XYZ file of C-alpha atoms in Angstrom:
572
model
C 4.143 -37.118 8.109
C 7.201 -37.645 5.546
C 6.812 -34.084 4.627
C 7.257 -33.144 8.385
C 10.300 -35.460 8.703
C 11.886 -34.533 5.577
C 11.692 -30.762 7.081
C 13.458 -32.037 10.612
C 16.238 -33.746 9.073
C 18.619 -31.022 8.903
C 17.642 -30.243 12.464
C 17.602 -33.677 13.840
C 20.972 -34.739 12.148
C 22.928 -31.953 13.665
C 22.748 -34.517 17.095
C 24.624 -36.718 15.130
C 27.207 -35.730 12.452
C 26.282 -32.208 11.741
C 24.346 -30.851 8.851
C 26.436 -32.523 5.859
C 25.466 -36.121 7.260
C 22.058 -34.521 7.399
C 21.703 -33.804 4.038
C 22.864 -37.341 3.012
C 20.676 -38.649 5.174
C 17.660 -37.735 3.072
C 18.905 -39.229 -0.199
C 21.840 -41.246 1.002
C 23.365 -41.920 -2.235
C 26.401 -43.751 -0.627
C 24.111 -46.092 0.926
C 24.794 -49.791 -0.124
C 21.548 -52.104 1.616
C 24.213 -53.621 3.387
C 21.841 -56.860 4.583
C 18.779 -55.331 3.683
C 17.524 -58.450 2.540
C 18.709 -60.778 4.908
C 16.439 -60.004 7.632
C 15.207 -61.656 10.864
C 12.176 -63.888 10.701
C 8.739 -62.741 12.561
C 8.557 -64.036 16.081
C 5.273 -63.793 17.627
C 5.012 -61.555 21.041
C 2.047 -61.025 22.849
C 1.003 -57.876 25.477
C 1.782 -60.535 28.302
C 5.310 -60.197 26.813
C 5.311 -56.148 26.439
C 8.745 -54.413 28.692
C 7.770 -51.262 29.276
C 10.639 -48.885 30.378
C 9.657 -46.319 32.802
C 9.914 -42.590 31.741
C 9.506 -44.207 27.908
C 7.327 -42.670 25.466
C 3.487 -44.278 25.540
C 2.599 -46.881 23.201
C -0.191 -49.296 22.408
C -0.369 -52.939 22.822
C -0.882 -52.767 19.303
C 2.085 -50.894 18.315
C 4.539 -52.944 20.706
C 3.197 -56.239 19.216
C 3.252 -54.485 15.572
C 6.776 -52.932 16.523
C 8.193 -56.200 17.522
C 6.980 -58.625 14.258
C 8.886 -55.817 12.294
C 11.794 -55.741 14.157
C 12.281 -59.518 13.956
C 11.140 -59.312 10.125
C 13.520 -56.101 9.797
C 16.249 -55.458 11.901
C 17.202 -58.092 14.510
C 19.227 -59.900 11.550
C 21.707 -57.025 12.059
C 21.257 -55.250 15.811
C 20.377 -59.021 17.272
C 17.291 -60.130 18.769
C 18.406 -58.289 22.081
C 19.233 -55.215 20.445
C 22.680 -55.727 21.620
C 24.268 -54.708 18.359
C 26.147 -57.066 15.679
C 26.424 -55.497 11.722
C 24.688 -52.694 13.014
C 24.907 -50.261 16.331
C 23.086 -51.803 19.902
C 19.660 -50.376 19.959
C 19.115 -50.549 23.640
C 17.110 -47.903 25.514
C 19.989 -46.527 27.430
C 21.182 -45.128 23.896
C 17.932 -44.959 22.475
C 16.515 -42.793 24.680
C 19.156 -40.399 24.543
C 18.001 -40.009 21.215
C 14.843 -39.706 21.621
C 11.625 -40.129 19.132
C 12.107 -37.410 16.598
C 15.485 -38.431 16.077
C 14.963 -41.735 15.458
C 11.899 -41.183 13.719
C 14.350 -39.396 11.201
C 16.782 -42.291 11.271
C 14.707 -44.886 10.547
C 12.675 -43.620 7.534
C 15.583 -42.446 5.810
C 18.629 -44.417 6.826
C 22.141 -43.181 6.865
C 25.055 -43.337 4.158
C 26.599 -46.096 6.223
C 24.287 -48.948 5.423
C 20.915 -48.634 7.156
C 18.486 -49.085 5.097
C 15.816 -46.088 4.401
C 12.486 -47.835 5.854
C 10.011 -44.872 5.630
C 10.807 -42.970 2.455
C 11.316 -46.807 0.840
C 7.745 -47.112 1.352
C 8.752 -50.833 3.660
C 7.427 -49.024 6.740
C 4.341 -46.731 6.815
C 4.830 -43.033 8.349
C 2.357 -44.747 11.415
C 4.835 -47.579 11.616
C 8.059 -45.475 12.064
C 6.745 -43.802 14.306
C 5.818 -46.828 16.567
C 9.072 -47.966 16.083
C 10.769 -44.749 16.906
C 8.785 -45.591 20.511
C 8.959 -49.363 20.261
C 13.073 -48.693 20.670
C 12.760 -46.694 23.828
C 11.490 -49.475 25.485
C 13.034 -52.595 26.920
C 13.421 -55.598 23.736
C 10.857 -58.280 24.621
C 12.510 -61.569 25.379
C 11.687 -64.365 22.795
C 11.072 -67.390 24.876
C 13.501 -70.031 24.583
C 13.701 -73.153 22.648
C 14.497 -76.738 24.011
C 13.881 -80.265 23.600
C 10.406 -80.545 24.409
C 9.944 -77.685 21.659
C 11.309 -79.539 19.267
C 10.014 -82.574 19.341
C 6.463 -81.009 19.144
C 7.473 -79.580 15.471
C 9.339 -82.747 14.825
C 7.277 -84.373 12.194
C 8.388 -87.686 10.168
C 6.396 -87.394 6.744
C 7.901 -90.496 5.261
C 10.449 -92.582 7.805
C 13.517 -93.364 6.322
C 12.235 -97.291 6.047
C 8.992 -96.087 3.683
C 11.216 -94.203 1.337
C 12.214 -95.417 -1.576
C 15.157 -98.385 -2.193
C 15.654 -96.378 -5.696
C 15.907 -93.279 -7.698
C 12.560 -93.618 -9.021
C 12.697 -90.885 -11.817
C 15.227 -90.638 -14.777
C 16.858 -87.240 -13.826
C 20.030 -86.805 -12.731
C 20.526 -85.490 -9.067
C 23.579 -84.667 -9.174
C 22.578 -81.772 -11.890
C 19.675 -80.837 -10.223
C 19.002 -77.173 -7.994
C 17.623 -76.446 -5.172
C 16.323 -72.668 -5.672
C 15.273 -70.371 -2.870
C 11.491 -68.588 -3.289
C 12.206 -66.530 -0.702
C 8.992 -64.589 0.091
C 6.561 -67.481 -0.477
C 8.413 -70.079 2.072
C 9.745 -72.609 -0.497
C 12.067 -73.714 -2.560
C 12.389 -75.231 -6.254
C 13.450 -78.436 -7.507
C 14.643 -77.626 -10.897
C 16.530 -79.574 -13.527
C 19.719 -78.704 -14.868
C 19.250 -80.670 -17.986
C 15.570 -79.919 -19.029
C 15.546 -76.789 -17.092
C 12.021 -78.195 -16.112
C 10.794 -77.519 -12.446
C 10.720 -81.006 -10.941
C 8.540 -79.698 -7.864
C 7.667 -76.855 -5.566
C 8.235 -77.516 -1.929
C 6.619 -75.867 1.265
C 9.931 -75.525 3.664
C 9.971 -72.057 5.931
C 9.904 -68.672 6.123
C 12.733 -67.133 3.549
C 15.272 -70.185 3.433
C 18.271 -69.049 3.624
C 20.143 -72.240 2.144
C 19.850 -75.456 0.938
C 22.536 -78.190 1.643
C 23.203 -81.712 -0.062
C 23.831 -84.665 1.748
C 27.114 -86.448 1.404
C 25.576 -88.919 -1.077
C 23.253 -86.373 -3.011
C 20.133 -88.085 -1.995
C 18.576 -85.306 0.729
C 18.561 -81.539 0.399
C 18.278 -80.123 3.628
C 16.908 -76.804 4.223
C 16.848 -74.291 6.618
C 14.556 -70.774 6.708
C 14.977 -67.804 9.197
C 12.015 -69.179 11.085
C 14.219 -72.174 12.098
C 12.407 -74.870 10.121
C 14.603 -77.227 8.698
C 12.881 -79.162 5.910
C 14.842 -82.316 4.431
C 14.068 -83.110 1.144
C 14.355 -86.678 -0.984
C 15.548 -86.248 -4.267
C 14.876 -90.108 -4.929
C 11.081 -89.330 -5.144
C 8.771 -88.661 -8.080
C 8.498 -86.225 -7.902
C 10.915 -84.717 -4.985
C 9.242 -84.072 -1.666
C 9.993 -83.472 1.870
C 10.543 -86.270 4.125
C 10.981 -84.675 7.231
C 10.555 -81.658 9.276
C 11.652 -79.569 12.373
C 11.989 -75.928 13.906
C 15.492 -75.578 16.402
C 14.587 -72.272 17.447
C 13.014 -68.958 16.252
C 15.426 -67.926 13.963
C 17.910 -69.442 11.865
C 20.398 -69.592 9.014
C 22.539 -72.515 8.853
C 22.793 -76.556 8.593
C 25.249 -78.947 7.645
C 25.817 -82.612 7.460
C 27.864 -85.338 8.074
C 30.856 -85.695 5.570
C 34.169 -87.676 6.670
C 34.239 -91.185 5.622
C 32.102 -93.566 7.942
C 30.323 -91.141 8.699
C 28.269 -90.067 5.378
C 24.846 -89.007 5.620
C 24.472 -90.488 9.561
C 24.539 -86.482 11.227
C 22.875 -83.174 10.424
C 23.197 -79.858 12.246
C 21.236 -76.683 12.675
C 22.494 -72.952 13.988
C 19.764 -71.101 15.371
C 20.357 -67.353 15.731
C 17.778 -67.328 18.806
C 17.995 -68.870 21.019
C 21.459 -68.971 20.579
C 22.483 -72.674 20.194
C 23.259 -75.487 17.716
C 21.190 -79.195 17.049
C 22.933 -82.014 16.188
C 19.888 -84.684 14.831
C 19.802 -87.660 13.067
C 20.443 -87.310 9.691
C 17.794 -89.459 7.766
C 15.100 -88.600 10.198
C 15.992 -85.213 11.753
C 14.961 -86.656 14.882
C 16.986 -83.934 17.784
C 19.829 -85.623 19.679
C 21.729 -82.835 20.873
C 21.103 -79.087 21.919
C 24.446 -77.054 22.758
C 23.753 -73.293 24.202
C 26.621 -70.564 22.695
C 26.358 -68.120 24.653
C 29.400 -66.833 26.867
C 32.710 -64.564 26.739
C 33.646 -62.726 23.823
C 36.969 -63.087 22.148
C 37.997 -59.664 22.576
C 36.588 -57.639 25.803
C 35.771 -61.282 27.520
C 32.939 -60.147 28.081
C 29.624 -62.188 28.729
C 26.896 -61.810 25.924
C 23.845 -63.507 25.815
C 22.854 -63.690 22.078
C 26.388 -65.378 19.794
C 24.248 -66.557 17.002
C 25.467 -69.366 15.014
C 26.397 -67.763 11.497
C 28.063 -70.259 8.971
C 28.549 -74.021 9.562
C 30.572 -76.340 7.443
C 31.682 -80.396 7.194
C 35.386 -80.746 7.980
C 37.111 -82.958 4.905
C 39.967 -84.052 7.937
C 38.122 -85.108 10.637
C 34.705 -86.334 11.709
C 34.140 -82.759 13.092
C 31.688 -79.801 12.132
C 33.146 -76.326 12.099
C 30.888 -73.627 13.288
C 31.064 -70.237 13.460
C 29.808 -68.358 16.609
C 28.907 -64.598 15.116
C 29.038 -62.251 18.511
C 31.784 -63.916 20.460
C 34.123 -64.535 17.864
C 34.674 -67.972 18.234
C 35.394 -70.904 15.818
C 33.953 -74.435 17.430
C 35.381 -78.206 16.320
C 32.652 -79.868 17.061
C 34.092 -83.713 16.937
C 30.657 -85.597 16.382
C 32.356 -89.215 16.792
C 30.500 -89.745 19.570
C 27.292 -87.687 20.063
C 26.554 -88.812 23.595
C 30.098 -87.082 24.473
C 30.938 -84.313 22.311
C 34.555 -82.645 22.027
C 34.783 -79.620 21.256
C 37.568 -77.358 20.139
C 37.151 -73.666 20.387
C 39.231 -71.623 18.101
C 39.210 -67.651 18.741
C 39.281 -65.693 15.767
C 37.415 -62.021 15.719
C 33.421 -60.948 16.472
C 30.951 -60.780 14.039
C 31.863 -64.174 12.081
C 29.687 -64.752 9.155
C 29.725 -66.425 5.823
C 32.814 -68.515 4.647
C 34.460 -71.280 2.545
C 36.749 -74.309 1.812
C 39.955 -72.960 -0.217
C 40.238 -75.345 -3.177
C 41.859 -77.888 -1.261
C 39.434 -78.451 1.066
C 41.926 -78.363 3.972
C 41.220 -74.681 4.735
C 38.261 -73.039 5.922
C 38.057 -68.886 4.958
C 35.527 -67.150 6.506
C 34.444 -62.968 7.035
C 34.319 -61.612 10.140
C 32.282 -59.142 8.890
C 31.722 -55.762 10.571
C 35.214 -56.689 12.291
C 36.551 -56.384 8.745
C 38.488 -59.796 8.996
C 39.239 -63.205 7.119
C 39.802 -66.195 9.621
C 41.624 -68.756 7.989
C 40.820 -72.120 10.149
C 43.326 -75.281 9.132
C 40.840 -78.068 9.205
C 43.653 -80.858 9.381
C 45.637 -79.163 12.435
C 42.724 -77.900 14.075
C 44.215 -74.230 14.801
C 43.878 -70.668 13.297
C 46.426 -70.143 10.628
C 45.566 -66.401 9.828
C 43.677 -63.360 10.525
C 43.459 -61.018 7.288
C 42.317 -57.884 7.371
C 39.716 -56.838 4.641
C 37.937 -53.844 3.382
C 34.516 -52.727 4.840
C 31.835 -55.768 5.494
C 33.654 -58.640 3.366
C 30.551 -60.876 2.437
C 31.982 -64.342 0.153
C 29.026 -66.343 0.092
C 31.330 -69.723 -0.040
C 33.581 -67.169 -1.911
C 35.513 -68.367 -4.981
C 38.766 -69.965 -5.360
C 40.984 -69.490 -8.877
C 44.556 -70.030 -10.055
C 45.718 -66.398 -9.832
C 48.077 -66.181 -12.748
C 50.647 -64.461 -11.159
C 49.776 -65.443 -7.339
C 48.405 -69.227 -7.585
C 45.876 -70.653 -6.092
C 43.758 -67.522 -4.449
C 40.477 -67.013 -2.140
C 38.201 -64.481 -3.175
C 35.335 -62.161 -1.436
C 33.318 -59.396 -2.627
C 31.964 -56.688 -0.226
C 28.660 -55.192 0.720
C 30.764 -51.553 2.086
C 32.449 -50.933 -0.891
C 33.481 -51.980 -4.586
C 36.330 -54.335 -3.720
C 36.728 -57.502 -4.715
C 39.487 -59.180 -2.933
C 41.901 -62.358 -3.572
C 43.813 -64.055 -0.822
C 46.153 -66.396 -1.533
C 45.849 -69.869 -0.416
C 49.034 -71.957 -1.248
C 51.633 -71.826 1.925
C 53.396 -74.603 -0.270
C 53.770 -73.419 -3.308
C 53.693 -69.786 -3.362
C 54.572 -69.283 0.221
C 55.385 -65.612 -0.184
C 51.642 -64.839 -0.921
C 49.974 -67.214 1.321
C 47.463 -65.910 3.506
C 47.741 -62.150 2.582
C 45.276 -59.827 -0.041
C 47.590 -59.974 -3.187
C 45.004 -58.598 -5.517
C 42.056 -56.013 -5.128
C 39.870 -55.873 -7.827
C 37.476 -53.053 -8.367
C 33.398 -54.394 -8.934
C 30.653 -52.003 -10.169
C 30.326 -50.899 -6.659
C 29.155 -52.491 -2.968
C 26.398 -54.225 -2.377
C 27.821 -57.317 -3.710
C 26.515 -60.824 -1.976
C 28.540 -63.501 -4.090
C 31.128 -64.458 -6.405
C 31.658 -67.588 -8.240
C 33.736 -69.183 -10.403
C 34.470 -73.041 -11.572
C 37.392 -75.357 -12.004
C 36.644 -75.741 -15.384
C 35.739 -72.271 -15.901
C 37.822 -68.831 -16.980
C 35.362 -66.367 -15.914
C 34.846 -64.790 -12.109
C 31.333 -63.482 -11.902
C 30.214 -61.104 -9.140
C 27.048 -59.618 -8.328
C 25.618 -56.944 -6.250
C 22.034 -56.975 -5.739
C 21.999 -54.219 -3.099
C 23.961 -51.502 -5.070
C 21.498 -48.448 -5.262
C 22.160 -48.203 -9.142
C 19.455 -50.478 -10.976
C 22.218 -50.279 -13.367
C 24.456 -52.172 -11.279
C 22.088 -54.060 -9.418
C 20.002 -55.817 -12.397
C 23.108 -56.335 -13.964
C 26.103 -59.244 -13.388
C 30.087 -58.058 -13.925
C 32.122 -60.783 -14.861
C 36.165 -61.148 -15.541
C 38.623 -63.010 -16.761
C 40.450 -64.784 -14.978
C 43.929 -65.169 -17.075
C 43.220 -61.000 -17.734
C 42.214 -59.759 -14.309
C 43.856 -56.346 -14.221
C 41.756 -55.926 -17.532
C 38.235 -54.936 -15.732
C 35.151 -56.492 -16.315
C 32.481 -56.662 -18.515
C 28.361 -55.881 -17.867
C 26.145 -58.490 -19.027
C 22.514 -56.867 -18.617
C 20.868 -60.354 -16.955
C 17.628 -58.575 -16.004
C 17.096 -56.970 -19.406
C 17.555 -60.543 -21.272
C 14.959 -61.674 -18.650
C 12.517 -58.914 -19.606
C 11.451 -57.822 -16.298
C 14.177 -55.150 -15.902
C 11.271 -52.504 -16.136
C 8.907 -54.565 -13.755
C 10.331 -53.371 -10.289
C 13.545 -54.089 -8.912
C 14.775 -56.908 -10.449
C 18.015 -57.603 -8.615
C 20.200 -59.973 -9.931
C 21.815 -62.471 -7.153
C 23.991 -65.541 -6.705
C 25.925 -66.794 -9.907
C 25.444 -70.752 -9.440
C 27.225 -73.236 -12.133
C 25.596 -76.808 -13.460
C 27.180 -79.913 -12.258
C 29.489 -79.914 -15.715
C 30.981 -76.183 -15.235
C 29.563 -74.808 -18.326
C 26.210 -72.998 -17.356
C 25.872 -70.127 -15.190
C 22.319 -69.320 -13.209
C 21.229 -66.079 -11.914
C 18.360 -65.549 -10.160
C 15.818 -62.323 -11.102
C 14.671 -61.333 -7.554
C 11.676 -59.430 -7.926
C 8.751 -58.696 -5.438
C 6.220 -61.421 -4.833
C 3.459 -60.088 -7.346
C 5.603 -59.140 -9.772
C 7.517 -61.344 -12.727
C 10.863 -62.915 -11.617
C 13.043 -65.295 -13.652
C 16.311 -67.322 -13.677
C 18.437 -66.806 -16.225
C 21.104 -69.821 -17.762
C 24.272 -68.073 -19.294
C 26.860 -70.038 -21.237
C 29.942 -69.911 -19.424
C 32.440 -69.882 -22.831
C 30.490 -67.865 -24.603
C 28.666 -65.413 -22.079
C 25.816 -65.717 -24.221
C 21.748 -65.991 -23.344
C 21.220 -69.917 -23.174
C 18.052 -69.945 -21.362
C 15.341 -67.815 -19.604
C 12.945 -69.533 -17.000
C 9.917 -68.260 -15.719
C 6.915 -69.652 -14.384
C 4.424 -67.803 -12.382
C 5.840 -70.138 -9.168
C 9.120 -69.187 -9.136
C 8.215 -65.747 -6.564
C 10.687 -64.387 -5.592
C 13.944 -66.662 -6.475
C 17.144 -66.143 -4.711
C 19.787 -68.283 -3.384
C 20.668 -71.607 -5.820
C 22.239 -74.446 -5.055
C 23.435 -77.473 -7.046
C 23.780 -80.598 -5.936
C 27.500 -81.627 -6.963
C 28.963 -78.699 -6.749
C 27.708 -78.066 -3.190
C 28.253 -80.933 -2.120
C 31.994 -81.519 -3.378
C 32.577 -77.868 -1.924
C 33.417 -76.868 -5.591
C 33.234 -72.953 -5.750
């Protein structure tokens, strides 16, 4: 079947962009992943649940139910669980089946130059499977059922209540130096050591966690997978273990807690993707105390959609308030959490697609991508209002981003992209260096897109960027890294994979520079697939030397790091 669709491609792709885009198509060079590994998270539909449009191409109960786990494992994290479109175009049969089967076919087994991802020649999706797809689109999305109260409270499961814990740290290690690490495929995370580098203990949370958050006082990692488990985690214990457990939805990718003074540990919140809604629980217990719907009007067309997803959520440092970002609608919410029985919210309108963002260094301002609207939103925390909207090169994707003391500009934000090589600094001092505030003074060039995060340190003089979804191993398996007083000077390789020794293995990507509580360490992770050898590798910041190499046959599939202080102080 490949060698059939390799043959229609030319003939196919004239119906979109003529034979050039055709050609591309089959190779696609240019093509960066963008988000091909932050995917949506299975959600189980059964033939009772099967939309069949009429006129639409025949398929099996088989295929739709096959067809649908894929497209949730796949695809909804960037068309949406409806199809309606977010990163990527709406996939809705009134366009689909204008294309019809051959052409799709075509577009899903070898992608385009723009950013989707090749499924079929990849070898992620079977020739059968494509072509089930290619059907499966045709047709009306099933509708995931929704997600409420009684839901929860049948996942809701107290392991050890807060009173049974213990009154004391009751290991010698220090928390505040220890990291929670992401094993993405095997629905855990690590508990590692930053001293010892020893792994503490191996923790059953959700599918692919997407991150790991601190509590105010460092005791409790909470964690949250795209299957909408959150799994909270006591660091006091010997060794650490969960506590605590709950799914707020289907699909998920943020929580937060409580922060402002009073108020420390008391609150944590969830952002399910679908259904579309936030959670505000209790924070020792995760016990559910609030469930807020998002959906509604769009910032732009005010228009009604029925699937804003909640992308990043952070604790305001000014008020007793979370901030959370509303991806499809555009919308930045204050949620004042004071009094949970009465909730105040602000709602801030900034542009669609709101992902990923992150504290300037003062804490007072929140920076955050709009991503396929090619925006920064700059939020100011302390007047509760929008203070800028910057515009940004193609899919801006921070992370937390990074903040530095530009030499020439000050105090600057900084995002890398998944579009294109760009690496760009906004600057983040309307006091001091007014004339740059809240503009791009500085575009670096990275080894190329695909990037995911930057990082840097207060106490550090080195900006490290990766990108994990570059096509070119050699990019990919590798970390840049500048200088920080030298920026205009370029960047130099460091080969992280290769000092691993898994470079050869399969693909290896390197991902997500995190620092040690004292600045001075550097951790990448050494994604590689679930049966094969991954790694995380400890750099010395000075000296950008090899300090340590971890690997243990449980660390599958390592991705996202987080340390406790430095997450938790919002250092990045």
């Amino acid at each position: 079947m490949k060698r059939i669709l390799r043959s229609s491609v030319v003939a196919v792709g004239l119906l979109f962009a003529g034979s050039i885009y055709a050609a591309e198509a089959v190779d696609h060079p240019d093509t960066e992943g963008a988000e091909l590994r932050y995917k949506g998270a299975p959600v189980p539909i059964s033939a009772a649940d099967m939309r069949l449009t009429a006129g639409g191409p025949q398929i099996s109960e088989e295929e739709y139910a096959r067809s649908s786990q894929l497209y949730f494992e796949r695809c909804a994290g960037c068309h949406g669980v409806l199809r309606k479109g977010a990163t990527g175009k709406p996939l809705t049969p009134d366009v689909t089946s204008e294309r019809g089967t051959e052409y799709l076919k075509v577009l899903i087994a070898f992608g385009t130059p723009a950013g989707m991802p090749n499924w079929g020649s990849s070898g992620d999706m079977t020739d059968a499977e494509v072509d089930a797809m290619a059907r499966f689109l045709q047709h009306e999305p099933p509708m995931p059922p929704e997600f409420g109260m009684k839901e929860m409270l049948e996942t809701w499961n107290q392991i050890v209540p807060p009173e049974d814990r213990p009154t004391k740290k009751q290991h010698k290690y220090d928390t505040d130096n220890m990291f929670s690490v992401t094993l993405r495929d095997s629905g855990q995370v690590a508990i590692i050591d930053g001293d010892s580098k020893k792994i503490l203990s191996i923790v059953d949370t959700g599918y692919a966690v997407h991150i790991s958050r601190p509590s105010n006082s460092g005791r409790y990692v909470y964690t949250i997978g795209r299957d909408a488990k959150i799994v909270l985690i006591d660091l006091w214990m010997n060794p650490p273990a969960k506590v605590a457990e709950i799914k707020i939805g289907m699909e998920a990718r943020s929580v937060e807690t409580s922060k402002f003074p009073g108020y420390e540990d008391q609150l944590a919140i969830g952002g399910a993707y679908w259904p579309p809604q936030y959670v505000i629980m209790d924070g020792p217990s995760l016990e559910p105390r609030k469930i807020v719907s998002t959906r509604g009007m769009t910032v732009d067309t005010q228009e009604y959609h029925p699937e804003p997803r909640v992308a990043a959520i952070v604790a305001s440092h000014e008020h007793p308030e979370f901030i959370v970002n509303i991806k499809e609608t555009g919308k930045i919410l204050l949620i004042n959490y004071s009094n949970v029985d009465a909730l105040s919210v602000t709602t801030l309108e900034a542009a669609r697609f709101l992902h990923d963002g992150g504290w300037d260094s003062t804490h007072r301002y929140f920076l955050t991508a709009a991503n396929k609207s090619n925006k920064i939103a700059v939020v100011d925390s302390k007047e509760r209002k929008m203070e800028a909207l910057i515009d940004a090169t193609e899919i801006p994707h921070p992370g937390r981003g990074a903040n530095l003391k530009d030499p020439t500009y000050g105090p600057v934000w900084i995002t890398s992209a998944l579009g294109n090589a760009n690496i760009t600094a906004i600057g983040t001092d309307p006091k001091g260096h007014p004339d740059s505030a809240w503009k791009v003074v500085r575009t670096l060039k990275g080894m190329g897109g695909g990037s995911l995060f930057v990082k840097t340190h207060p106490k550090s003089k080195n900006l490290w960027v990766d990108a994990p979804l570059n096509p070119d191993k050699g990019f990919s398996q590798s970390i840049a890294v500048f200088d920080i007083n030298n920026l205009d000077a370029g960047f130099e390789v460091l080969p992280i994979a290769k000092w691993a020794g898994v470079e050869s293995e399969g693909p290896a990507r390197v991902v997500q520079p995190e620092y040690n509580a004292d600045g001075d360490e550097v951790w990448f992770s050494v994604w590689n697939g679930i049966d094969q050898t991954s790694a995380l590798v400890v750099v010395d910041d000075k000296t950008r030397k090899l300090k340590k190499v971890i690997k243990d046959k449980r660390l599958k599939t390592p991705t996202g790091k987080f340390n406790v202080k430095n997450t938790r102080h919002d250092v990045y």
